[in-house]
Structure formats: C-alpha cells, structure tokens
XYZ file of C-alpha atoms in Angstrom:
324
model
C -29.999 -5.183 5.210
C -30.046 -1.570 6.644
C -26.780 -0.231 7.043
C -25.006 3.324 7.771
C -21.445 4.725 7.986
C -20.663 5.791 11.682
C -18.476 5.782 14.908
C -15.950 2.543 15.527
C -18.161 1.968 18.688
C -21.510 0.434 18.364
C -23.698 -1.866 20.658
C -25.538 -4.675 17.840
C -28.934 -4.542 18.330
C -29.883 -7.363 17.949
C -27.823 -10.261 17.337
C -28.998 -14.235 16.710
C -26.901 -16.764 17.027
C -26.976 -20.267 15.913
C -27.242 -22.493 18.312
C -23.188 -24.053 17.740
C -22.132 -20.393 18.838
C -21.389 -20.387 22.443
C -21.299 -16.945 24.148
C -17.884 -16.373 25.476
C -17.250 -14.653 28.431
C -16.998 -10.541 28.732
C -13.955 -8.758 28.908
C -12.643 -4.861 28.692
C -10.316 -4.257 25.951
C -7.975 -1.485 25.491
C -8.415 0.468 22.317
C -4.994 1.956 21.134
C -5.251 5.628 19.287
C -4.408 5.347 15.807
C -1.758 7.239 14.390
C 0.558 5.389 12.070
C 3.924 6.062 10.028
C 6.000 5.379 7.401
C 8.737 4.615 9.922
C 6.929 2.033 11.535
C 6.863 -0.170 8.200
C 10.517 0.631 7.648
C 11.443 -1.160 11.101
C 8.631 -4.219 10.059
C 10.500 -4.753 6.795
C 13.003 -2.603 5.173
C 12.183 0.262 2.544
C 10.348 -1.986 0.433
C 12.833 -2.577 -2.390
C 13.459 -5.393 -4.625
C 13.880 -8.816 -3.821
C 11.676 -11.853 -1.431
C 14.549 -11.787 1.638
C 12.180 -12.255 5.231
C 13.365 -10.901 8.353
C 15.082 -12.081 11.653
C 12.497 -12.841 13.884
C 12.832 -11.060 17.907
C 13.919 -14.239 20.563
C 10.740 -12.994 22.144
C 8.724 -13.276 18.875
C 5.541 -15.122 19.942
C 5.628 -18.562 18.914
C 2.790 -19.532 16.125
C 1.270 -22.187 17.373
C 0.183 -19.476 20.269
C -1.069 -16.598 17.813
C -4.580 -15.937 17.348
C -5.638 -14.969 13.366
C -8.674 -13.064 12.385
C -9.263 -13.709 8.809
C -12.392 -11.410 6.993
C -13.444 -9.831 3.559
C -15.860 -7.897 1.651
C -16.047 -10.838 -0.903
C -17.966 -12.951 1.105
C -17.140 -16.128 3.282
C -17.201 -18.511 0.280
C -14.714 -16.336 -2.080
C -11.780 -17.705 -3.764
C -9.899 -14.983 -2.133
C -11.089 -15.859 1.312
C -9.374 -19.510 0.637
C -6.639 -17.662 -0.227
C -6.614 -15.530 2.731
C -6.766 -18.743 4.933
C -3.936 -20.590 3.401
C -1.543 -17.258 4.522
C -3.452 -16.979 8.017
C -2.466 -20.663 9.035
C 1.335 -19.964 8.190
C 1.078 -17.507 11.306
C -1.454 -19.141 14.344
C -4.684 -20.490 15.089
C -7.204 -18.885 12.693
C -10.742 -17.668 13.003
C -12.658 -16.732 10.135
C -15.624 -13.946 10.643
C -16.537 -12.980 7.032
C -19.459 -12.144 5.681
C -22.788 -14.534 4.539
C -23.027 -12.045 1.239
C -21.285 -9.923 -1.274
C -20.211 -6.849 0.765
C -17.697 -4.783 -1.703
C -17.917 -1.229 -1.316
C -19.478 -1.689 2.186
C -16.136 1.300 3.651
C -17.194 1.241 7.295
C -20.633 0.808 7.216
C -21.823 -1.077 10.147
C -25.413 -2.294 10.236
C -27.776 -0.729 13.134
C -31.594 -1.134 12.177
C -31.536 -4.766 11.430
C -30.664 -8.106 13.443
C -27.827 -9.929 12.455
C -27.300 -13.912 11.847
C -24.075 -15.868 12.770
C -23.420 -19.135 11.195
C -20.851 -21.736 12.141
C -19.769 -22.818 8.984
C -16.970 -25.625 9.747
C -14.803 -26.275 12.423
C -11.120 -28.174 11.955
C -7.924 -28.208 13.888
C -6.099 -24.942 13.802
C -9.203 -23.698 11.901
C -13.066 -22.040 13.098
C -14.869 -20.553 10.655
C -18.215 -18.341 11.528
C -19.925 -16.510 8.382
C -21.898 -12.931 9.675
C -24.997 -11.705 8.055
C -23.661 -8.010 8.424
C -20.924 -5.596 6.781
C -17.153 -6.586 7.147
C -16.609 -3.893 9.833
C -19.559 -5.566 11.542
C -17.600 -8.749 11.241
C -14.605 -8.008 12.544
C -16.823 -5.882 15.726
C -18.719 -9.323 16.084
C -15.058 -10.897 16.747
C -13.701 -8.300 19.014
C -16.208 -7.829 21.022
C -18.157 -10.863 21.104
C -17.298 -14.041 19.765
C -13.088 -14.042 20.909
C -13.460 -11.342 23.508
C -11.904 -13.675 25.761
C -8.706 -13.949 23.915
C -6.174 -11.785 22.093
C -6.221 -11.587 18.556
C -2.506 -11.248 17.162
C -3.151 -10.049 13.656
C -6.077 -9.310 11.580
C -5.998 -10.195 7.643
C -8.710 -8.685 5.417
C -9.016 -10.218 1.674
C -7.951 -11.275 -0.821
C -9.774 -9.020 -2.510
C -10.986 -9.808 -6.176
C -9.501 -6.343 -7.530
C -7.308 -3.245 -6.417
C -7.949 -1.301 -3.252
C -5.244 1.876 -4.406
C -5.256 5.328 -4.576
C -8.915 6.718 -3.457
C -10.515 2.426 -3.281
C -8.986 2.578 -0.329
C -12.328 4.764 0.878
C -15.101 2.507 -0.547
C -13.112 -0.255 -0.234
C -15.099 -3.026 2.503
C -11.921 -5.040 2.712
C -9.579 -2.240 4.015
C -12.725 -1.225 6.058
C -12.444 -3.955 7.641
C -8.298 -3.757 8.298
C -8.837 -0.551 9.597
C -11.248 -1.294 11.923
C -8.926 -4.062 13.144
C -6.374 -1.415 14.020
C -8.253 0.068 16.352
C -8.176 -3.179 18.865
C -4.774 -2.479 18.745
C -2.865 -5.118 16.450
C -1.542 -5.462 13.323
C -3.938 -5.364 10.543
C -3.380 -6.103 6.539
C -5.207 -5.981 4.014
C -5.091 -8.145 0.799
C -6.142 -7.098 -2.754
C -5.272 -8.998 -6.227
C -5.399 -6.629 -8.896
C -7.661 -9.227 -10.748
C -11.357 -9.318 -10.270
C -12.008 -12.343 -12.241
C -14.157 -15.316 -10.755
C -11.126 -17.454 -11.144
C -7.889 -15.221 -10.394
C -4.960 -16.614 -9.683
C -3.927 -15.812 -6.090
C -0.769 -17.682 -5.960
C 1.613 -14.462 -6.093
C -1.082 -12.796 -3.672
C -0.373 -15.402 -1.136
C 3.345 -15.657 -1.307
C 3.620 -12.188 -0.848
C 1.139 -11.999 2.129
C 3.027 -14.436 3.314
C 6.559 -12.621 3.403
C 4.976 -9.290 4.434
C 3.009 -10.457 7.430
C 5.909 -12.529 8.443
C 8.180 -10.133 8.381
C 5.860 -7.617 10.297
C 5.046 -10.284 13.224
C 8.539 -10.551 13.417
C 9.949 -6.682 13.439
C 6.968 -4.197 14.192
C 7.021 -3.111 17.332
C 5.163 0.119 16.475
C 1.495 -0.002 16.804
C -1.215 0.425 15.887
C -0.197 -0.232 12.363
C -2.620 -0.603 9.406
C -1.187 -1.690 5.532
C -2.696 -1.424 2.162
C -1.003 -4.021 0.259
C -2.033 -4.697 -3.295
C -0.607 -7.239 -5.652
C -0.262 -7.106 -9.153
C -1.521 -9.856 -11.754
C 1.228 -12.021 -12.456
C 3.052 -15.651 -11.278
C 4.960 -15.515 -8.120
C 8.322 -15.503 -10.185
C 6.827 -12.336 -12.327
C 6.706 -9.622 -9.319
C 9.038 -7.739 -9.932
C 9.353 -7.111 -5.758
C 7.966 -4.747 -3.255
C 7.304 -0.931 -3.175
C 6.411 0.777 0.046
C 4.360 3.538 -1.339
C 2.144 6.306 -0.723
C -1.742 6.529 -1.998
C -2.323 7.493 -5.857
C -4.049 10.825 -6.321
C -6.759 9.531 -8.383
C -10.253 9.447 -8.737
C -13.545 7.952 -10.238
C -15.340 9.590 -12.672
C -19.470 7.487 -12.487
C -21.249 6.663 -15.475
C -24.919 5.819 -14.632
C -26.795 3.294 -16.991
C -30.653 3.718 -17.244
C -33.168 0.895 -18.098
C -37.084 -0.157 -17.911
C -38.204 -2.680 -16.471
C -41.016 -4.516 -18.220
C -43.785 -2.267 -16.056
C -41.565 0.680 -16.954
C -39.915 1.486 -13.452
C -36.407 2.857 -14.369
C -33.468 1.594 -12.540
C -30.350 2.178 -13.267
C -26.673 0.242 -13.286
C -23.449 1.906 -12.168
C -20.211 1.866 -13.676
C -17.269 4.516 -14.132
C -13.749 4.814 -14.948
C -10.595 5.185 -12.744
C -8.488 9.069 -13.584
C -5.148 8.707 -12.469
C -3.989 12.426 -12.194
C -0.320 11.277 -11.546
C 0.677 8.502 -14.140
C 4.421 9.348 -14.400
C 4.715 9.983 -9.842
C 6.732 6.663 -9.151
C 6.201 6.884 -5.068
C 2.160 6.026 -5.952
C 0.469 2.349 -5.310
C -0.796 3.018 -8.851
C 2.674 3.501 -10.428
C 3.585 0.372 -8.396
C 1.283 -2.083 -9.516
C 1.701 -0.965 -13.451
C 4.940 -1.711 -13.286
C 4.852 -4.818 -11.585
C 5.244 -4.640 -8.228
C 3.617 -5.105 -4.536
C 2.286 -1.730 -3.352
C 2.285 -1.137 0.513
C 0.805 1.699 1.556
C 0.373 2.469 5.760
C -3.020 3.531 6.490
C -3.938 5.988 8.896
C -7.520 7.513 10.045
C -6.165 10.879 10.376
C -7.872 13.463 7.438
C -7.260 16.177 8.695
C -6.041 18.274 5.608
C -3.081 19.732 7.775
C -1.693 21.832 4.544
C -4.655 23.707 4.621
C -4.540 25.014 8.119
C -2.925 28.557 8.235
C -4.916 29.066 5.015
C -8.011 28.474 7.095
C -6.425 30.379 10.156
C -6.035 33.653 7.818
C -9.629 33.182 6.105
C -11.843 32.138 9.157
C -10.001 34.092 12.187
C -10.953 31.034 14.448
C -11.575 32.577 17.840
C -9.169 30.318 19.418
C -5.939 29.323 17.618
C -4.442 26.248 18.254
C-alpha cells in the first residue's frame, strides 16, 4: 500500500466496497477548528488527582442508547486491544468499528492516495457493526466520516488500545493518536487508548476500567470542543493504579539503531530498532513521570506547532516585512 502524510481533507480515489456495504446517503458536515486546553479537561473531570470517583452527568446528557461510537486502531481490526476498545465503546452507545485489515503502527497521519482501498464487513450484532479498511487508521476514521455514517452523528471517537505507550514524542508516529486526532476535527470528542504493554497477550483490564471512567466522565462534563486526549495506562491490575494524572507531553526522544543483514542473494536490508531518552526523568507534570510511577497519564492534544516561544527571537533575526 502507497501511502503519504498530508492535509485532513482528501477525496479516496478509489474505493471498493464489498457488496454488504450499502452507500449511505451524502451529507455536509461542519468541521470545528481545533484549538484545545487544559481547561477544557479540568471542566470534563477534575485536575486529574487520585482516586476512581465519576462525574454528575448534565439532565441534558444524551442518553446512551442514542450515542453513536466510532471505535479504530493502528493494531489492526483483530487486536486484543481492539476487543478491548469495544468492551469500553458499548458502555457509552451504539458502536461502529472502522479499523484497519493490517498492522498499521507508526502509520501518524498518513492517509493512502495512489492505491484503491477494500472495505470488509466483518460481523454485524445488536448494538454492534464492525467494517475492517484496507488503508491507514486516519483513512479509517475519513472512510467513517465521510462515507460510511455520513448520515449520522458520531458522538465520540475511541482509538486503541494500543499494544504499548503513545507519550512524550509517540504521540507523533503514533497511528492510534493519528487516528484520535483526526477524529477531532469532525468536531467530537476523541480518546485515545494506549497500554503501556506491547505483549501479544497484555492484560487490558486496568486499560478498560479506566477508559471507562474517563470517557464517562467527559460525555458527561465537556462542553468544550473540539477536545482531543492522550491517555496512557500503566501495566498493572485495576486495583494497582495508583489514579489519574492530567499531564503535559514528556520531552523525550528516540535515538535509531539500524540493524544490517544479507539476504541469501546478498541484498542488504536492514531492521530498525532504538531506544527511548527521557531528557526530564525527575519533571513530575510529564506522561512519562506518570506512568513510572503508576499512574494514568492524560495529556490534551492539540494540532497547533507553532513554536510560539520562539517568535520575537525570529522577529529580531528575520525582520519579517510584516509583523503580526
């Protein structure tokens, strides 16, 4: 599959569709810009202290049985994690899972432009419709804005459980919060999950109780949107989380190690690996310090990079022609 990193708008190409998949009818949706805050969390739950305590749902909270779930990953439809994922999603609404056919970690916001793409209806049960995509997870979650439910309103988007961390600078390769991110956009609430475990057979028990509480807690509260969360759970039993930390993103970085080989008609190739540098260890306001010690990270995402610090340092070296 040929894929490439670009704008949140894209026409598919070419799309097939099994023939179970029944094209919906057209309608215009509003995009919302995306700007998010700390502040907006604080109203959805609280300043992310110790302790499992949900929130007072609004009287005019919208009643489950009338939400609409989007439910993707980077870890493929089949996943552990995406069973996981499910199991939280049905606590809230109607669910429809659009995740992708293949292994798509590290996918950020690719989205695929020079190659068709396959939907599959994989099973269909009450409460439950789940379609696996041939593309990226941002093309997944595109497919269900903008074709497959674009005659309904999607409440909440849920990307994960990830098999492993998405904190400090993951949260830039990382398909999963690709994904959430690009679900912000639509304007609604998106999450993403991540298990600090990437192990075949991790145990997402704590990873679901705790998506359970902090989606709940935002469906009921936030009233600020778009909103966009990075929440990553550490290994451990339910009863071992130590409780909830609403963070900001870890300084760190990856430092690459490339592995070279032969093949047996002597082609190299080579296998990548690398190791995490946390320039911060002892900063206790980081996702990284978080999840070391225990605890949920929540971090709000925004798509904002501007580096605003270095602006009058620019102003004084460039002499823009027109200051701002």
């Amino acid at each position: 599959m040929e894929s490439t990193v670009g704008g949140s708008c894209i026409s598919f190409l070419s799309v097939y569709l099994s023939p179970k998949v029944a094209r919906p009818r057209r309608r215009s949706l509003e995009r919302a810009e995306f700007s998010n805050t700390v502040a907006a969390v604080r109203a959805a739950f609280g300043n992310g202290t110790e302790g499992s305590g949900t929130g007072k749902a609004h009287t005019n909270m919208k009643k489950m049985n009338e939400r609409l779930i989007l439910v993707t990953n980077d870890d493929g439809v089949g996943s552990r994690g995406m069973a996981a994922a499910i199991e939280v999603a049905r606590t809230f609404g109607r669910t429809v899972v659009v995740a992708p056919e293949t292994m798509q970690s590290g996918m950020s916001q690719a989205i695929t432009m020079y190659s068709p793409l396959f939907l599959r209806h994989v099973r269909e049960e009450e409460g439950l419709d789940i379609y696996a995509f041939s593309g990226t997870p941002v093309d997944c979650v595109k497919m269900a804005f903008d074709y497959l439910l674009r005659d309904e309103k999607i409440d909440l988007v849920i990307s994960g459980i990830n098999h492993g961390s998405n904190s400090a600078v993951n949260v830039l390769y990382s398909g999963t919060m690709g994904a959430a991110i690009e679900g912000s956009f639509y304007g609604c609430p998106s999450i993403g999950l991540s298990l600090d475990d990437h192990s075949a057979e991790a145990d997402f028990e704590a990873s679901v109780v705790w998506g359970k509480r902090i989606i709940g807690d935002v469906l009921a509260r936030n009233e600020r949107l778009p909103l966009c969360l990075n929440v990553n759970v550490p290994i451990g039993r339910p009863d071992e989380i130590r409780g909830m930390r609403l963070c900001r993103q870890n300084r760190g970085f990856w430092r690459e190690e490339f592995f070279r080989h032969e093949d047996p008609r002597g082609r190299e190739y080579f296998w990548l690996t690398g190791a995490f540098v946390n320039n911060e260890p002892e900063a206790e306001d980081t996702d990284e310090w978080a999840l070391s010690h225990g605890y949920v990270s929540v971090v709000p995402i925004q798509v904002d990079m501007t580096d605003y610090g270095q602006m009058e340092n620019l102003r004084n070296i460039l002499a823009p022609d027109t200051d701002n």
